[in-house]
PDB file of C-alpha atoms and ligand atoms in Angstrom:
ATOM      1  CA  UNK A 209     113.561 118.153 136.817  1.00  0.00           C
ATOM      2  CA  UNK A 210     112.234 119.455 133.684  1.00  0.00           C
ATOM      3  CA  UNK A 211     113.670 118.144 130.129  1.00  0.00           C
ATOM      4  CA  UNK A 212     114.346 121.114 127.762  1.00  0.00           C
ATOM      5  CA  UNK A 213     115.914 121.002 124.165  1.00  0.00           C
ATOM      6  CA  UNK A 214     119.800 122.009 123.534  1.00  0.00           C
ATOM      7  CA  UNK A 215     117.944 123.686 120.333  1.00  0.00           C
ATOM      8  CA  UNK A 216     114.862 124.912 119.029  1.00  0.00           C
ATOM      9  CA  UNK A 217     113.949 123.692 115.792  1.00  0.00           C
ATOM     10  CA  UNK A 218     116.862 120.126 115.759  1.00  0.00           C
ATOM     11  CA  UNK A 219     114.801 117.664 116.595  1.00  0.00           C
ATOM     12  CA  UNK A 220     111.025 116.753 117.912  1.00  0.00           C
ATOM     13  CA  UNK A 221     110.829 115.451 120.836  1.00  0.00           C
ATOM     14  CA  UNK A 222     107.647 115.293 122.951  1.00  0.00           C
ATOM     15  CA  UNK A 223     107.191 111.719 121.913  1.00  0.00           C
ATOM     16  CA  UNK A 224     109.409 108.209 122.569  1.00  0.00           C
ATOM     17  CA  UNK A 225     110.412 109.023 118.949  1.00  0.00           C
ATOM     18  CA  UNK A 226     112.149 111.501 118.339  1.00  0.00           C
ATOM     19  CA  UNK A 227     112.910 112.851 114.916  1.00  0.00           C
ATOM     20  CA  UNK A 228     115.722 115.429 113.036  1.00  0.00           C
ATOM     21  CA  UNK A 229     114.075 118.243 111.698  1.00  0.00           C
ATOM     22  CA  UNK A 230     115.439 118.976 108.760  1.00  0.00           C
ATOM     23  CA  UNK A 231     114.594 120.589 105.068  1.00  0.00           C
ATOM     24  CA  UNK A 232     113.582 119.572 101.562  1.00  0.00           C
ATOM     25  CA  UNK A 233     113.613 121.479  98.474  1.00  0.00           C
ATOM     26  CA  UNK A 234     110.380 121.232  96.637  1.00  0.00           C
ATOM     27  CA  UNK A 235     111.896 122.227  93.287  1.00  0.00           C
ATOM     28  CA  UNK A 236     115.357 119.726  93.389  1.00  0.00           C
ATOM     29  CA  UNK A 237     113.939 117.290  96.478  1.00  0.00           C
ATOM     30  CA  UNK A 238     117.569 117.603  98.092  1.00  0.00           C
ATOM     31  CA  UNK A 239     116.844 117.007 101.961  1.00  0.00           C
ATOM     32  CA  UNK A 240     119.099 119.472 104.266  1.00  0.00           C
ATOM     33  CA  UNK A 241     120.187 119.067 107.759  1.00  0.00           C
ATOM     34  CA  UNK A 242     119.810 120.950 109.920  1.00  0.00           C
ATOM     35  CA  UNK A 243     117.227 123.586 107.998  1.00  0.00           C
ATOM     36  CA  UNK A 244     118.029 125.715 105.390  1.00  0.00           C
ATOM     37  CA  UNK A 245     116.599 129.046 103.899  1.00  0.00           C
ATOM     38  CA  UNK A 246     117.490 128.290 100.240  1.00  0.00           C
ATOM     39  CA  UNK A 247     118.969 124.841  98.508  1.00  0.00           C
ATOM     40  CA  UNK A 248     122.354 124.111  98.560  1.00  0.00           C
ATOM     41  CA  UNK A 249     122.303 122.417  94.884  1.00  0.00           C
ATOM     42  CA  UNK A 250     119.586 124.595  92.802  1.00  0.00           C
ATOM     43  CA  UNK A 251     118.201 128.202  93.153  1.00  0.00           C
ATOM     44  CA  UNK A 252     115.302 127.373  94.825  1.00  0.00           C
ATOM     45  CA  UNK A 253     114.315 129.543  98.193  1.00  0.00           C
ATOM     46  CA  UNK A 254     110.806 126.834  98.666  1.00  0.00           C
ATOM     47  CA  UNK A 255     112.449 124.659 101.660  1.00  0.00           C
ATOM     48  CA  UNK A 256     109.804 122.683 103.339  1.00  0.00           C
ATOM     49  CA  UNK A 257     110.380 121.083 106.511  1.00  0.00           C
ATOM     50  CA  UNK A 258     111.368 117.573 105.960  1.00  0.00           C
ATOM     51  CA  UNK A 259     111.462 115.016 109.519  1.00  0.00           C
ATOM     52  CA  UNK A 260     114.289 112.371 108.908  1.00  0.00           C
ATOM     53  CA  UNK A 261     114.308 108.886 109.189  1.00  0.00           C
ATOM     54  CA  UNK A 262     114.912 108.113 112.619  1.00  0.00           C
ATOM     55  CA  UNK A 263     116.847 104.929 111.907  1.00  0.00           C
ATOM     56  CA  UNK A 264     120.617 104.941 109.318  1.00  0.00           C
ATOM     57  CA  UNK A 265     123.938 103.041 108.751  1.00  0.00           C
ATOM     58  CA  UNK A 266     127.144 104.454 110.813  1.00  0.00           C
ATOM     59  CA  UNK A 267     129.601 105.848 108.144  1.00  0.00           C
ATOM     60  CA  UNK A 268     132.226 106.788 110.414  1.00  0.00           C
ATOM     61  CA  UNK A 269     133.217 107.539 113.898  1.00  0.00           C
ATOM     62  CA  UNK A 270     135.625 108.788 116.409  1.00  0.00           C
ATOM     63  CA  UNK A 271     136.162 110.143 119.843  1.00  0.00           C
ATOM     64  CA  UNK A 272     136.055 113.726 120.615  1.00  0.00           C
ATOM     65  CA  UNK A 273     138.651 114.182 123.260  1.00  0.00           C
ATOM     66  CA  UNK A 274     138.521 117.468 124.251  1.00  0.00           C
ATOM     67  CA  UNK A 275     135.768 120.515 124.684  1.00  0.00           C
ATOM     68  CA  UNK A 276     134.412 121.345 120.733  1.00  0.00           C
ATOM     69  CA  UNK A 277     134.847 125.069 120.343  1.00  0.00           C
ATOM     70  CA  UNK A 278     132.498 127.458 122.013  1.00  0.00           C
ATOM     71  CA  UNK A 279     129.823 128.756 120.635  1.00  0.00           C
ATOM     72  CA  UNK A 280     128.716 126.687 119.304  1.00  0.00           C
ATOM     73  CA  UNK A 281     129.278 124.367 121.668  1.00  0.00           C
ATOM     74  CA  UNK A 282     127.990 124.842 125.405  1.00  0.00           C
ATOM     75  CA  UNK A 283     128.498 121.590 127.257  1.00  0.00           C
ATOM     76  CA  UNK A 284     130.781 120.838 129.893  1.00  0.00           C
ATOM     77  CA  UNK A 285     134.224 122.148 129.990  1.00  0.00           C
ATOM     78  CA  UNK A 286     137.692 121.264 131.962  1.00  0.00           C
ATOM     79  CA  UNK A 287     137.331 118.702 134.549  1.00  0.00           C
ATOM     80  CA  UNK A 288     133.434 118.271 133.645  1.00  0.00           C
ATOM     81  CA  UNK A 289     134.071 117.278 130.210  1.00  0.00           C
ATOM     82  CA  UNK A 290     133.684 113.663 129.213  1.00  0.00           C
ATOM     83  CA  UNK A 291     134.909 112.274 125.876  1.00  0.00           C
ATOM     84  CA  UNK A 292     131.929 110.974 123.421  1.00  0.00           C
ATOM     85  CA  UNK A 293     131.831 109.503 120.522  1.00  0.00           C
ATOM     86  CA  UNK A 294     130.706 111.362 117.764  1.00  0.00           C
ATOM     87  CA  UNK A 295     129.898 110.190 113.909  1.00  0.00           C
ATOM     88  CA  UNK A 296     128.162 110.426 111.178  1.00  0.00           C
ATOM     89  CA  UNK A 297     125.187 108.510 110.279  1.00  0.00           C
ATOM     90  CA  UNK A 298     123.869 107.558 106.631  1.00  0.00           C
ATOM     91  CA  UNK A 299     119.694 108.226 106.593  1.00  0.00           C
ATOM     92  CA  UNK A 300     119.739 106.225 103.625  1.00  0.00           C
ATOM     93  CA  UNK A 301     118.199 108.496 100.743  1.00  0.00           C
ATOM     94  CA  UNK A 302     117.975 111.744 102.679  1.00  0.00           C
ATOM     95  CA  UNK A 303     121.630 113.031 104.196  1.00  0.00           C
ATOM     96  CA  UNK A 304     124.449 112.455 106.020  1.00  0.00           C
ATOM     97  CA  UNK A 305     124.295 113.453 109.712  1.00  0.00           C
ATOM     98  CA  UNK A 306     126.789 114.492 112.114  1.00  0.00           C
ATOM     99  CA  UNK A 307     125.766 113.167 115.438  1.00  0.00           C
ATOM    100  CA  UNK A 308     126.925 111.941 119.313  1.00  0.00           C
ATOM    101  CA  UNK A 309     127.048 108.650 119.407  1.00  0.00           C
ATOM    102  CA  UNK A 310     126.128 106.666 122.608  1.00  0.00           C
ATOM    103  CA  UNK A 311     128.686 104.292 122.781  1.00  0.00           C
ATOM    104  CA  UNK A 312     132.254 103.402 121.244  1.00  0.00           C
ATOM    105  CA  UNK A 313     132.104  99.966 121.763  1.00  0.00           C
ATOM    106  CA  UNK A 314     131.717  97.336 119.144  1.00  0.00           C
ATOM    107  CA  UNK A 315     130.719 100.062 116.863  1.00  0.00           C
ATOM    108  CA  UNK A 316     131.615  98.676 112.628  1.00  0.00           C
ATOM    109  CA  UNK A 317     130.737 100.552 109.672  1.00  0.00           C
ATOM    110  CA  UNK A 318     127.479 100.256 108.153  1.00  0.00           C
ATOM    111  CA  UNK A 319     125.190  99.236 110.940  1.00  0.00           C
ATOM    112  CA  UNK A 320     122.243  99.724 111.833  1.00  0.00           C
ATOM    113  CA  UNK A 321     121.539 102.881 114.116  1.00  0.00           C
ATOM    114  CA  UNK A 322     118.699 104.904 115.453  1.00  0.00           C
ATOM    115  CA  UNK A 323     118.672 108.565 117.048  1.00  0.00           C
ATOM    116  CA  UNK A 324     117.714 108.543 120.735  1.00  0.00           C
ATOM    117  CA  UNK A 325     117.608 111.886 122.696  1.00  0.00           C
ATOM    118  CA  UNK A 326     120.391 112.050 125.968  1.00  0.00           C
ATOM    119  CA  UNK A 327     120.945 114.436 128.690  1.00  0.00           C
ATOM    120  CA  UNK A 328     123.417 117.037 127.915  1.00  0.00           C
ATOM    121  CA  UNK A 329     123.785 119.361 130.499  1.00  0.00           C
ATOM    122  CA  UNK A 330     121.970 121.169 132.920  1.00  0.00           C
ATOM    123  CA  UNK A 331     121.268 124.444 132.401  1.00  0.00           C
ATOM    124  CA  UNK A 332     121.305 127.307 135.313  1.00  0.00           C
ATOM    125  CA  UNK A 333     117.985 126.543 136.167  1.00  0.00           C
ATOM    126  CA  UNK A 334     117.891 123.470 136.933  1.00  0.00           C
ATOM    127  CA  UNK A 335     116.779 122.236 133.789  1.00  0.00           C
ATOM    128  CA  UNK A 336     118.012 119.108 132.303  1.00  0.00           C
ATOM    129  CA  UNK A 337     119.015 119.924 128.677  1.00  0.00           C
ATOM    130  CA  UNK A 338     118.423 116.703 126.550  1.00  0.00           C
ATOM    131  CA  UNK A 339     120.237 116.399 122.592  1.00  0.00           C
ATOM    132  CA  UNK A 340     120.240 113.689 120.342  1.00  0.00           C
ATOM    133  CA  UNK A 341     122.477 111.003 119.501  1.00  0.00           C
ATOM    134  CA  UNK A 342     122.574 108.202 117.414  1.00  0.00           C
ATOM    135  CA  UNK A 343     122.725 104.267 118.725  1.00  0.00           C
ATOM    136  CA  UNK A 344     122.569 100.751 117.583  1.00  0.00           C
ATOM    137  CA  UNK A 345     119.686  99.517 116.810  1.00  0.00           C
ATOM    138  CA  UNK A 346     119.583  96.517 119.865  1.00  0.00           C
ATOM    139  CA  UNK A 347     122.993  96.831 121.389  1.00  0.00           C
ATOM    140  CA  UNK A 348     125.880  96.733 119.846  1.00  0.00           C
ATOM    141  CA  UNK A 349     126.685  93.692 120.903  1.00  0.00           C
ATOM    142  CA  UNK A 350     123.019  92.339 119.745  1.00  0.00           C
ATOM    143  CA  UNK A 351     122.936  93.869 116.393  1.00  0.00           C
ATOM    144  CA  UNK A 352     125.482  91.297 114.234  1.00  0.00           C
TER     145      UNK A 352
HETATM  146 ZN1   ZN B1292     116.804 122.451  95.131  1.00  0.00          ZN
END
């Protein structure tokens, strides 16, 4: 079974270590994710791609519960859907991301997690679709 991206152009991903791929205004130095055209915070249009940290802090969490809305999203629906965690994750000096999150358990504010890449789907031909998520660094359990 091949592995294919959910996205072009999220994250890298031919490695063990995958990275965000996001963008960083040479004029201001604000880092974006995902990539934008033009900065958010000054009128600069020079956005050079910026790969985040691969490790933050959790800043908050909670379960989604039901299918996202589609489009975007295009996972599994109705009986197929499983609920996830999903969060957002402090890349300390960069941004905030919004991410899955590999477990609920033991999960506290401010630890220590790193982005991992997890099957997603798979797609109509046969493909295994892989996205990222973020996870405690060691365990949750083993991370105190
Ligand atoms: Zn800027």
């Amino acid at each position: 079974m091949a592995r294919v991206p959910v996205a072009e152009g999220v994250f890298t991903w031919s490695s063990d270590e995958p990275r965000l791929i996001g963008s960083r205004c040479t004029a201001c130095g604000i880092v974006t994710f995902p990539t934008q055209d033009s900065c958010p915070r000054c009128p600069s249009t020079e956005m050079a791609e910026h790969l985040l940290s691969r490790r933050g802090r959790l800043w908050a969490w909670t379960t989604q519960e039901f299918p996202p809305p589609s489009p975007p999203y295009a996972g599994p629906t109705g009986q197929a859907f499983v609920p996830y965690g999903v969060g957002y994750v402090d890349l300390a000096g960069e941004v905030r991301v919004e991410t899955r999150l590999t477990e609920m358990e033991g999960l506290r504010t401010g630890m220590e997690m790193e982005i991992v890449l997890v099957p997603f789907r798979t797609d109509d031909d046969g493909n295994q679709v892989v996205t990222f998520a973020f996870r405690p660094v060691g365990g949750a359990k083993s991370s105190a």
